[in-house]
PDB file of C-alpha atoms and ligand atoms in Angstrom:
ATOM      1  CA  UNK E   1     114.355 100.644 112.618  1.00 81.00           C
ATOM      2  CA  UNK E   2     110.777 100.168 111.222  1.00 94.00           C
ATOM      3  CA  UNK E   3     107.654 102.154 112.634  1.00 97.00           C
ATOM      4  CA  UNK E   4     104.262 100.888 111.855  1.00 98.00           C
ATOM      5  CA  UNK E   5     101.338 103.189 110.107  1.00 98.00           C
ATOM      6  CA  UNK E   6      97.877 102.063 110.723  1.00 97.00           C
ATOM      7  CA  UNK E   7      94.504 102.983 109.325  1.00 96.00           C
ATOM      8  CA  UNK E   8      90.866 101.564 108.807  1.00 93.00           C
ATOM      9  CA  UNK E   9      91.483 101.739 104.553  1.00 91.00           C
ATOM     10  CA  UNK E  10      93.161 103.979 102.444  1.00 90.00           C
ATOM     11  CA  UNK E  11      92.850 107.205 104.413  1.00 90.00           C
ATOM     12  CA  UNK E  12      95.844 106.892 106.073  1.00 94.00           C
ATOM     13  CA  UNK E  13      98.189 106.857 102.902  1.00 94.00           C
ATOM     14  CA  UNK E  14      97.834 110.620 103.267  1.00 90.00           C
ATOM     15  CA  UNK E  15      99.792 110.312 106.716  1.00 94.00           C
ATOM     16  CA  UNK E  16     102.121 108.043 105.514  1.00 96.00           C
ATOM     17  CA  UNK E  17     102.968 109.918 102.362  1.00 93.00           C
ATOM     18  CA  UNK E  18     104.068 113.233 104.680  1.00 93.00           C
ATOM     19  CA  UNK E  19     106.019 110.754 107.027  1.00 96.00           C
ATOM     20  CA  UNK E  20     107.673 109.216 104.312  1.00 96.00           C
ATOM     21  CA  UNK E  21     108.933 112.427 102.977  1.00 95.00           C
ATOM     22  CA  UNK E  22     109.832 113.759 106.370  1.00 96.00           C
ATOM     23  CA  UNK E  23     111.672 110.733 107.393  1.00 97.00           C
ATOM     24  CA  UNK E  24     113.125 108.988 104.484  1.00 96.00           C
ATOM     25  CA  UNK E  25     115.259 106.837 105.758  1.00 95.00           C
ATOM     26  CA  UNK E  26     112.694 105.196 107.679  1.00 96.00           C
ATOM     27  CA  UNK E  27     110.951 102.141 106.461  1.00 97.00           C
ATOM     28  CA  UNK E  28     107.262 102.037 107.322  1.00 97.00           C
ATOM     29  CA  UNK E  29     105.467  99.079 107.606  1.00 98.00           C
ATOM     30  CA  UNK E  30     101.363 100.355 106.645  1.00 98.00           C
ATOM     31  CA  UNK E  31      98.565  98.191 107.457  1.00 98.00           C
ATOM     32  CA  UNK E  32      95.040  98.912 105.962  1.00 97.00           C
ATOM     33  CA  UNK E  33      92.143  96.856 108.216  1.00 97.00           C
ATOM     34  CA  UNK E  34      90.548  97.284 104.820  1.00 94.00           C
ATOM     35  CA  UNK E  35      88.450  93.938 105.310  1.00 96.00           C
ATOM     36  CA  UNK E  36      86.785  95.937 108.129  1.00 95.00           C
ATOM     37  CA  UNK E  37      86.582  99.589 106.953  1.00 91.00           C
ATOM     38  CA  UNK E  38      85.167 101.851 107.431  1.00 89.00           C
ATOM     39  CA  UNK E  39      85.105 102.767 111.286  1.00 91.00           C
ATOM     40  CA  UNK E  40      83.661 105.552 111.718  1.00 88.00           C
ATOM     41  CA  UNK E  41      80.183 103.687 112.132  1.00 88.00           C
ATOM     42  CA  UNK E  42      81.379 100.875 114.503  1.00 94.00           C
ATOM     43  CA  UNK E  43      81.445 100.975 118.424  1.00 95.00           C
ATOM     44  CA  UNK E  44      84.049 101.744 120.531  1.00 95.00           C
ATOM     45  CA  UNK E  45      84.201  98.010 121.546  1.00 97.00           C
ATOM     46  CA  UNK E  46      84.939  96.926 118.167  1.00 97.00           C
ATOM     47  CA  UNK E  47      87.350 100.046 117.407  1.00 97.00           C
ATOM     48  CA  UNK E  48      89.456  99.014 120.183  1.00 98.00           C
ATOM     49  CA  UNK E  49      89.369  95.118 119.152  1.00 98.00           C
ATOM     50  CA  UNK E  50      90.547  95.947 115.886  1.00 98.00           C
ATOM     51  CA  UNK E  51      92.869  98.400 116.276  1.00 98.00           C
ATOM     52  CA  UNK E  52      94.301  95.965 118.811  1.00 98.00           C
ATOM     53  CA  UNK E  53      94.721  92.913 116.362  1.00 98.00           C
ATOM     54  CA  UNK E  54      96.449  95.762 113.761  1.00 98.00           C
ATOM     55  CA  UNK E  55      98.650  96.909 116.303  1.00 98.00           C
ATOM     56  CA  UNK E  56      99.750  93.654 117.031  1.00 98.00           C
ATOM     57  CA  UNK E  57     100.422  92.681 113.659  1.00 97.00           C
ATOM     58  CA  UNK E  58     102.740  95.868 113.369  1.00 97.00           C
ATOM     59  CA  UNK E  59     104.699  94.769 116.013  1.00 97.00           C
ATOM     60  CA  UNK E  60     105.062  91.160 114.341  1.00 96.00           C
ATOM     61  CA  UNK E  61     107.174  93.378 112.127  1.00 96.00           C
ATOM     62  CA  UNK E  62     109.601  95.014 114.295  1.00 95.00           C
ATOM     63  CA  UNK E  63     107.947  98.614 114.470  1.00 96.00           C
ATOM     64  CA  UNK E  64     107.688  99.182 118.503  1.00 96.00           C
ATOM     65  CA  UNK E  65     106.137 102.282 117.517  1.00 97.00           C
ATOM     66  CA  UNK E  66     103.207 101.901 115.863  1.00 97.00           C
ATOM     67  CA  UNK E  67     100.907 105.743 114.637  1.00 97.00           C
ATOM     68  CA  UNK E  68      97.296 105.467 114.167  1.00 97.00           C
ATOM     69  CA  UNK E  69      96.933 107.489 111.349  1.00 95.00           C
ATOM     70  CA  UNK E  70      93.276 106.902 111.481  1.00 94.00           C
ATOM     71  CA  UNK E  71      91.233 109.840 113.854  1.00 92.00           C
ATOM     72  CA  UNK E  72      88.594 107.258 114.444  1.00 92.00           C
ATOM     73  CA  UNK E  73      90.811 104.794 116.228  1.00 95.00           C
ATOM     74  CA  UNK E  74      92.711 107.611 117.869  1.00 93.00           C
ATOM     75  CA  UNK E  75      89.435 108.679 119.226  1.00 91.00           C
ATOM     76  CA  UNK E  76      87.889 105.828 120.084  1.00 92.00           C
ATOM     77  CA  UNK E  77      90.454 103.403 121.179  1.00 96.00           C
ATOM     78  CA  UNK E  78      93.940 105.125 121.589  1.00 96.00           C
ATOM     79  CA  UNK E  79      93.299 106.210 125.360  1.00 94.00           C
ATOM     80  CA  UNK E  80      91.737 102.915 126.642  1.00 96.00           C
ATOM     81  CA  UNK E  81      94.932 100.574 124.146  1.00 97.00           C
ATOM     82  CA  UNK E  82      97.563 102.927 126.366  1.00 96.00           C
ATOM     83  CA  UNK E  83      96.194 102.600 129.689  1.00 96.00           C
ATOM     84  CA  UNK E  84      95.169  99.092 129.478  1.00 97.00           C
ATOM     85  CA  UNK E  85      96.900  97.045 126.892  1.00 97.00           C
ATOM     86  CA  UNK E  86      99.868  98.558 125.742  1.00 97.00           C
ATOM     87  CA  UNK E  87     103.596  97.074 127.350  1.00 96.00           C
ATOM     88  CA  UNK E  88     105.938  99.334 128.284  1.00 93.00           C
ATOM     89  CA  UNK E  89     108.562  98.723 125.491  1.00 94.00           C
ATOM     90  CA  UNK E  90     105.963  99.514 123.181  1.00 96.00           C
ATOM     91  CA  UNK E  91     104.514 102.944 122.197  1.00 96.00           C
ATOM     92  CA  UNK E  92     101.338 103.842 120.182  1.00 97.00           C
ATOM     93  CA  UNK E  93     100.569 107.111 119.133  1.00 95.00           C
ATOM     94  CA  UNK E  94      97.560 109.060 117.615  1.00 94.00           C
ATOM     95  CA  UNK E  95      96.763 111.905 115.165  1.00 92.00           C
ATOM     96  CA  UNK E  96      95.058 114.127 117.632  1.00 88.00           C
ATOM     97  CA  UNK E  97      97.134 115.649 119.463  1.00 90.00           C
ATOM     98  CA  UNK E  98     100.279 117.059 116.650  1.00 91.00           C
ATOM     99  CA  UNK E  99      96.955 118.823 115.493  1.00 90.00           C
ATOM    100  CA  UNK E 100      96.083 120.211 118.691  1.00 92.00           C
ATOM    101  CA  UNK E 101      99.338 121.196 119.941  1.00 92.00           C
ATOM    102  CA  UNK E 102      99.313 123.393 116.095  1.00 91.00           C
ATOM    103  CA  UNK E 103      96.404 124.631 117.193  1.00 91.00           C
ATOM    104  CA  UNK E 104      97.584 125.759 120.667  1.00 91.00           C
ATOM    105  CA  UNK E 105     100.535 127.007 119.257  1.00 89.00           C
ATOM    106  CA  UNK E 106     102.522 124.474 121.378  1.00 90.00           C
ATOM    107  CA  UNK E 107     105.754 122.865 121.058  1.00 89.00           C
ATOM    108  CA  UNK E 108     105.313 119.364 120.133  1.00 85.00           C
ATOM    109  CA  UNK E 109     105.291 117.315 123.239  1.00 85.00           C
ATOM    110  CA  UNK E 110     104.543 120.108 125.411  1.00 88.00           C
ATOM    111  CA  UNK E 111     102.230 119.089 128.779  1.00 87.00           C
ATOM    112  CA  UNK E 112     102.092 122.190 130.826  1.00 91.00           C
ATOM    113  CA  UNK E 113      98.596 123.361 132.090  1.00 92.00           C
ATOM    114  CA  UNK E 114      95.809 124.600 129.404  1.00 94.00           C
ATOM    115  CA  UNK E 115      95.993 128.304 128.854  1.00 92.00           C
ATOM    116  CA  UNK E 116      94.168 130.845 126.927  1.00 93.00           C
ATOM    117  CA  UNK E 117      94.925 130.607 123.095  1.00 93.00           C
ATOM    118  CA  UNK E 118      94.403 133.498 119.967  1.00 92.00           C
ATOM    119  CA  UNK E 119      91.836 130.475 118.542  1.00 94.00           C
ATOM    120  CA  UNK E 120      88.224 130.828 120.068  1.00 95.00           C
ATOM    121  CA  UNK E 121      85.653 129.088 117.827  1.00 97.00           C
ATOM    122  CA  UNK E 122      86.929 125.911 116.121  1.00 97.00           C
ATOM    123  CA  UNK E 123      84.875 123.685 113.776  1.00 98.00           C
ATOM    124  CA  UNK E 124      85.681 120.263 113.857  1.00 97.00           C
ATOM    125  CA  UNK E 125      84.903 117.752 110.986  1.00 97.00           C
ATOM    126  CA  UNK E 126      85.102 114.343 111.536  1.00 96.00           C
ATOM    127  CA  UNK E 127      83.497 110.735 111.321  1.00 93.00           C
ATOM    128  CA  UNK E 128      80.239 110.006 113.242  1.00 93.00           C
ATOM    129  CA  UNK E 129      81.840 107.534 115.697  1.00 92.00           C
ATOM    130  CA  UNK E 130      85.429 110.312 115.839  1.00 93.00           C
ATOM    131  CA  UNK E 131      82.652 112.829 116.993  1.00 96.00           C
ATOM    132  CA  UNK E 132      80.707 110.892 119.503  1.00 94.00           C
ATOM    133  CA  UNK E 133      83.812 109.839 121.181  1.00 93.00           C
ATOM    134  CA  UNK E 134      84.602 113.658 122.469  1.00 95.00           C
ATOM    135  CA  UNK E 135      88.207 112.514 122.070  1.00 93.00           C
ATOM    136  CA  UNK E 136      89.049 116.144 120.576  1.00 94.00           C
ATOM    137  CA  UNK E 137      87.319 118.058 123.012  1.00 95.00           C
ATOM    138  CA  UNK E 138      89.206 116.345 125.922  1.00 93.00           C
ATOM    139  CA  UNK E 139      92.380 116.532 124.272  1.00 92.00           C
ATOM    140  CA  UNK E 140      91.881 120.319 123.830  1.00 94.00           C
ATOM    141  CA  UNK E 141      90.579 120.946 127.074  1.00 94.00           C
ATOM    142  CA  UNK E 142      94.586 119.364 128.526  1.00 93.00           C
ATOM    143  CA  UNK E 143      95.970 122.259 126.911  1.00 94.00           C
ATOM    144  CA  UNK E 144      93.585 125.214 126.030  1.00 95.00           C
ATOM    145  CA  UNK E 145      90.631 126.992 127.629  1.00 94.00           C
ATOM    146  CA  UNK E 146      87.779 129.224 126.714  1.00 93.00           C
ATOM    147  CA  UNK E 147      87.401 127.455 123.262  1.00 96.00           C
ATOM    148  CA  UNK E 148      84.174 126.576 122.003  1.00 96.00           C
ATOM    149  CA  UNK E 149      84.311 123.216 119.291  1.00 97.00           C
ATOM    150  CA  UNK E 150      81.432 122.993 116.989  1.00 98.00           C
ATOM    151  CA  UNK E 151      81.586 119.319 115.821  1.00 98.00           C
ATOM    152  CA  UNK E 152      79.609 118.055 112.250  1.00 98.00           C
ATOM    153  CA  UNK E 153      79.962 114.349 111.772  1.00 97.00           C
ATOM    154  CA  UNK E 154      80.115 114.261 108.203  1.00 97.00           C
ATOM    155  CA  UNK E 155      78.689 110.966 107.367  1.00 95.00           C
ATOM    156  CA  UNK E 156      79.161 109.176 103.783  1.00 95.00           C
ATOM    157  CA  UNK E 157      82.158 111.182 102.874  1.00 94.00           C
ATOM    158  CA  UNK E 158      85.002 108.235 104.010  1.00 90.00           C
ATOM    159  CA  UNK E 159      82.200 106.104 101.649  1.00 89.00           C
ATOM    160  CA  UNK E 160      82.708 108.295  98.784  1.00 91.00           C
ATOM    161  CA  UNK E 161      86.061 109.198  98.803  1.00 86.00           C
ATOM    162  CA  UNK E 162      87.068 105.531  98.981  1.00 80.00           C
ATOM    163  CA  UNK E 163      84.232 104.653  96.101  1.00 82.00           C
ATOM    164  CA  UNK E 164      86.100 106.961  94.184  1.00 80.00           C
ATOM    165  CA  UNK E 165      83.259 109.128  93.738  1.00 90.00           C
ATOM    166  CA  UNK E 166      84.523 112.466  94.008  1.00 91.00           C
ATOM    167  CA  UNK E 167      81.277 114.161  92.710  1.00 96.00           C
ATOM    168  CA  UNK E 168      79.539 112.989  95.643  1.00 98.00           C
ATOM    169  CA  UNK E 169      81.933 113.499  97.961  1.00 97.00           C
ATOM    170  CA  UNK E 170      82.462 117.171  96.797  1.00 98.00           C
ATOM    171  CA  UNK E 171      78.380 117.741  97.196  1.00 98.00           C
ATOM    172  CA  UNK E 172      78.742 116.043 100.788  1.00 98.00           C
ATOM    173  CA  UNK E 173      81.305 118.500 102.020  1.00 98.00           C
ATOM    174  CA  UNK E 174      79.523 121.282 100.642  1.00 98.00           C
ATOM    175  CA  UNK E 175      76.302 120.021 102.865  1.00 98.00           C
ATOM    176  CA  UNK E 176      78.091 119.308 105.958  1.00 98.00           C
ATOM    177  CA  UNK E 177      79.762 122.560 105.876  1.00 98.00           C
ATOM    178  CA  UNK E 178      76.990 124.477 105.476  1.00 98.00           C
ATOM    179  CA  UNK E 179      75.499 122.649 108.465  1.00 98.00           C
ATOM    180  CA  UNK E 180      78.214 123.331 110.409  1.00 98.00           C
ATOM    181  CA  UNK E 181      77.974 126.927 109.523  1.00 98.00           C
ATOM    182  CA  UNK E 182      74.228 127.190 110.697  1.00 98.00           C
ATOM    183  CA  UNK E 183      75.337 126.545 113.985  1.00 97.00           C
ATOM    184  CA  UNK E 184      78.832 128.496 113.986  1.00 97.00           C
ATOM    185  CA  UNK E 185      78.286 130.916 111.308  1.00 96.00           C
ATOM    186  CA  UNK E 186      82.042 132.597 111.917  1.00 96.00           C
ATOM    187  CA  UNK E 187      84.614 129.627 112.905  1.00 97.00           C
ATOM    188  CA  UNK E 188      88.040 130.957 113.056  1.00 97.00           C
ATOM    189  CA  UNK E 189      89.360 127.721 112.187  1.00 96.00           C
ATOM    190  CA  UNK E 190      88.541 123.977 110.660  1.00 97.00           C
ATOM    191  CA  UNK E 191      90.036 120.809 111.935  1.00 95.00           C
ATOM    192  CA  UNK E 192      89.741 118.207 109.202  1.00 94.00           C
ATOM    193  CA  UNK E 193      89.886 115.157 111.520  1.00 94.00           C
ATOM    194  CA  UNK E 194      89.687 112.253 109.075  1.00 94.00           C
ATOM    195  CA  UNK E 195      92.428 111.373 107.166  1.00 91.00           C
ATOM    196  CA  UNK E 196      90.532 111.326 103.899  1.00 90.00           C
ATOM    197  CA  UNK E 197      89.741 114.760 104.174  1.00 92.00           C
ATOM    198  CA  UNK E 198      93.007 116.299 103.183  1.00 89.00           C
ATOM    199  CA  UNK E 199      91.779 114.997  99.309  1.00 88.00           C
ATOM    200  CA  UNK E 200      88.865 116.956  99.786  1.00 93.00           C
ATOM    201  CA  UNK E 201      90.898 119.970 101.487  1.00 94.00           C
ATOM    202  CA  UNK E 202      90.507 122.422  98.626  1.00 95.00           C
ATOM    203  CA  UNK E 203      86.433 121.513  99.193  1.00 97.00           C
ATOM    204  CA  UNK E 204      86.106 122.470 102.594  1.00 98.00           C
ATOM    205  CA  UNK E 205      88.566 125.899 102.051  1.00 97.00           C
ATOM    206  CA  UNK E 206      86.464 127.163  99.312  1.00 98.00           C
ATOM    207  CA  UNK E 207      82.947 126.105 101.321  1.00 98.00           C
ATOM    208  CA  UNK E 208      84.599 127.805 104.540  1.00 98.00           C
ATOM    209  CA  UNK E 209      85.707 130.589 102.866  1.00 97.00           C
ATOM    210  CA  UNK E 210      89.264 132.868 103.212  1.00 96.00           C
ATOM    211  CA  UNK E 211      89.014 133.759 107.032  1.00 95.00           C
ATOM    212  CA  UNK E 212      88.701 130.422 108.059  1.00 97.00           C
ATOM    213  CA  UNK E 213      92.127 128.737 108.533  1.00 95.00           C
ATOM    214  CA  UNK E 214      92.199 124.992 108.008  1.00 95.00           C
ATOM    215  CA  UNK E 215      94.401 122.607 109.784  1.00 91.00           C
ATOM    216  CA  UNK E 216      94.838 119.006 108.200  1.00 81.00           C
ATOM    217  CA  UNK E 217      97.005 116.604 109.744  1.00 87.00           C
ATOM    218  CA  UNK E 218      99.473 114.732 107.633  1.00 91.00           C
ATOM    219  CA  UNK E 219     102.290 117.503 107.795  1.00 90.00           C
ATOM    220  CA  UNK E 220     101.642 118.055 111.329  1.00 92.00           C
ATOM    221  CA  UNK E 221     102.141 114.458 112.190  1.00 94.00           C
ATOM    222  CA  UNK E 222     105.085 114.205 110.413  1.00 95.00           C
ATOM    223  CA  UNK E 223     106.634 116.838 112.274  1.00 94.00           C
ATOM    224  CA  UNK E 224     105.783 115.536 115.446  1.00 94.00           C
ATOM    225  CA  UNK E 225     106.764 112.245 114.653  1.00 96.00           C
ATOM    226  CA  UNK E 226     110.125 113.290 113.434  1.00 96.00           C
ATOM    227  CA  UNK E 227     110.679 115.323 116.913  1.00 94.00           C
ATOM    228  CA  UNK E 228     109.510 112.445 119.327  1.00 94.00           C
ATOM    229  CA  UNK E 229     112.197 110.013 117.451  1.00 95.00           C
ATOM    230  CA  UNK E 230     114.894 112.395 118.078  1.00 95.00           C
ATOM    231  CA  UNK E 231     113.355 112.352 121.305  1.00 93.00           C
ATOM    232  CA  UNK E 232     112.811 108.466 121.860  1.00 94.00           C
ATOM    233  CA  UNK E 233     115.014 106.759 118.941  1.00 92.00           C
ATOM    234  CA  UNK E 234     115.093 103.855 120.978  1.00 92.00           C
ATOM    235  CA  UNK E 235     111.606 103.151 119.697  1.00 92.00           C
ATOM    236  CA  UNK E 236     112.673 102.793 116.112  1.00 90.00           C
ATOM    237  CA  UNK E 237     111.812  98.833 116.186  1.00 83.00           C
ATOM    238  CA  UNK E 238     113.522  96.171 114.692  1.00 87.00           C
ATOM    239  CA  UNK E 239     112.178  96.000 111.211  1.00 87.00           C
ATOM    240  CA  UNK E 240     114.271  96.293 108.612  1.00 87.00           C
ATOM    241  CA  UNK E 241     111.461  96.487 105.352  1.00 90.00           C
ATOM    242  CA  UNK E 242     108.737  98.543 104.238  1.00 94.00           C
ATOM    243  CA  UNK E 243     105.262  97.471 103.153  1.00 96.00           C
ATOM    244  CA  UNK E 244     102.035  97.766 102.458  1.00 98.00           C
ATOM    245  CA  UNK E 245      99.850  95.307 104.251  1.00 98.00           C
ATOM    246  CA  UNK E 246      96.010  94.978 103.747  1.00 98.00           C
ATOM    247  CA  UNK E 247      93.917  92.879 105.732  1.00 98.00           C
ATOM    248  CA  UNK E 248      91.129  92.815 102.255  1.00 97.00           C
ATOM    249  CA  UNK E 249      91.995  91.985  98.877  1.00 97.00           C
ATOM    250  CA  UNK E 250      95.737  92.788  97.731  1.00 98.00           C
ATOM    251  CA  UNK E 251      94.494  93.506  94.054  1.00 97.00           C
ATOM    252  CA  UNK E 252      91.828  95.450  94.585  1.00 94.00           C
ATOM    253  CA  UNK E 253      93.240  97.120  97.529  1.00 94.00           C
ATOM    254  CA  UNK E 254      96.637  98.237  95.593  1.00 96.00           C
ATOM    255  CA  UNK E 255      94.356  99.843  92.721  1.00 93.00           C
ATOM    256  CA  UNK E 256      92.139 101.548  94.453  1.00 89.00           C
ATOM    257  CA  UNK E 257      95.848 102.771  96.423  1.00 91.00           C
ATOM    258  CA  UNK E 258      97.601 103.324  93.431  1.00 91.00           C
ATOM    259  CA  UNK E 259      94.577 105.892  92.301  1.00 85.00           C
ATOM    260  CA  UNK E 260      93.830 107.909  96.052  1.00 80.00           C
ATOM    261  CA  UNK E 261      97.620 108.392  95.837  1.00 83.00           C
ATOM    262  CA  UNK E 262      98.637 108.858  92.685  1.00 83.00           C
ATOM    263  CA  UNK E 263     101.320 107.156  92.109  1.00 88.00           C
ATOM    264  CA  UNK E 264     102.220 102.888  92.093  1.00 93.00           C
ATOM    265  CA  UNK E 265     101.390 101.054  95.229  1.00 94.00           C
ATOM    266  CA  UNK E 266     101.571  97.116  95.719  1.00 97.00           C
ATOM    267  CA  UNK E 267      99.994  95.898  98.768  1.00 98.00           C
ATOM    268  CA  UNK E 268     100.569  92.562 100.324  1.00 98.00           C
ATOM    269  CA  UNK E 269      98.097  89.775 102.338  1.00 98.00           C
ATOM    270  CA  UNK E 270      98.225  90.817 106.242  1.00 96.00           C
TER     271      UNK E 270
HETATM  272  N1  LIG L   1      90.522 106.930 108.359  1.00 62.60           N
HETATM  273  C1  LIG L   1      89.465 107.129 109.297  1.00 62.60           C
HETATM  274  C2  LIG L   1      89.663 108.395 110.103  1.00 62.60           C
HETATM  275  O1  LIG L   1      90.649 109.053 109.994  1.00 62.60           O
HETATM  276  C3  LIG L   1      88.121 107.234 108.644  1.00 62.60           C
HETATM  277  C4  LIG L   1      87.705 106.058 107.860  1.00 62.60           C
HETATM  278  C5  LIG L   1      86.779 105.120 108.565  1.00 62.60           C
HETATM  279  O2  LIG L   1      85.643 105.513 108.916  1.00 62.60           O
HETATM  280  O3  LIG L   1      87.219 104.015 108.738  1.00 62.60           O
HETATM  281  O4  LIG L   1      88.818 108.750 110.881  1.00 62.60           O
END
């Protein structure tokens, strides 16, 4: 009854840690492409490649049901993986749209026509490729109208965060939010579309200041996850073990884990 967790590197431990404690009788199989992070500066072509060969190796281990807890492979390669590559006994789902659907103030799951919603001016912050891609835009315009999305792609954060180098990745925020700001000086709320982000969360509050509400994803996709199995438990795969896979260096990889968590994790050859 395994499901699979996916992400570029590390970022996606954030996900996985709020699906863990959501669902905790789950096993969850994670795979970090960390031999190939970061994304957010590749193409779409080579998104969708390697989010394909990850995928793949998550079904190897029974999880039917793999997440991408990774915005820029939601964004860049979910759409094209589930309407041209994904089989039917499969399912693979993104981090977009339990955020949007929070956002909306929708039920989870809910695919009626896009309405008016209390939210009006949004700021989105994201990777470069996450923001080119428009992914969040068209997912918002399925369910909401009238609201205007400032994006900043805030580039060198995912760098910093995973360097360890929370200095500079503190002074980054700070830069991009102001930057965002110059060109919506009143958002009503912040979408922190990177799963790194949440580490920097208190960052981009205090930069945004009280009125701005911030959304961050890892409790929202836990939720949603936890309402599409009762939904679909049918797509609780096979697997029987979770793991922490890594497609770089086991060693180096399971530090570097053990310290963006905070707390002992051992990661395994993928
Ligand atoms: N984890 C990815 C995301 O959520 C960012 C890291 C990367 O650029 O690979 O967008």
């Amino acid at each position: 009854m395994a499901v699979g967790v996916f992400d570029s590197g590390l970022g996606g431990l954030t996900v996985l840690d709020a699906v863990s404690r959501r669902l905790p009788d789950v096993p969850f199989v994670y795979l970090g492409d960390n031999a190939h992070a970061p994304y957010g500066v590749r193409t779409p072509d080579d998104i969708f490649a390697l989010t394909c060969a990850a995928t793949e190796r998550l079904w190897e281990e029974g999880c039917d049901l793999v997440i991408l807890a990774c915005n820029t492979a939601s964004a860049a390669a979910l759409k094209r993986m589930q309407e041209t590559w994904v089989p039917s006994h499969k399912r693979v789902l993104g981090v977009f749209v339990p955020l949007i659907e929070a956002l909306t103030e929708r039920q989870w799951g809910d695919n009626s026509p896009p309405r008016e919603v209390a939210v009006k001016h949004v700021a989105l912050f994201a990777t470069p490729a996450t923001v080119a891609s428009r992914a969040f835009q068209r997912e918002l315009a399925f369910r909401a109208i009238g609201v205007d999305v400032e994006a900043q792609p805030c580039g060198g954060v995912v760098d910093a965060i995973e360097a360890g180098d929370e200095m500079l990745a503190e002074t980054l925020v700070r830069a991009h939010v102001e930057a965002l700001k110059r060109r919506m000086p009143h958002p009503q709320a912040a979408v922190l579309g990177c799963t790194h982000y949440p580490l920097m969360q208190h960052v981009f509050a205090q930069a945004l200041g009280p009125d701005v509400r911030v959304f961050s994803q890892a409790d929202l996709v836990a939720e949603s996850l936890a309402d599409y199995l009762v939904r679909r438990p049918e797509m609780l795969g096979p697997g029987t073990e979770a793991k922490f896979l890594t497609t770089g260096a086991p060693r180096a990889v399971s530090d570097r884990a053990t310290q963006f968590l905070r707390k002992p994790v051992t990661f395994e050859a993928a």
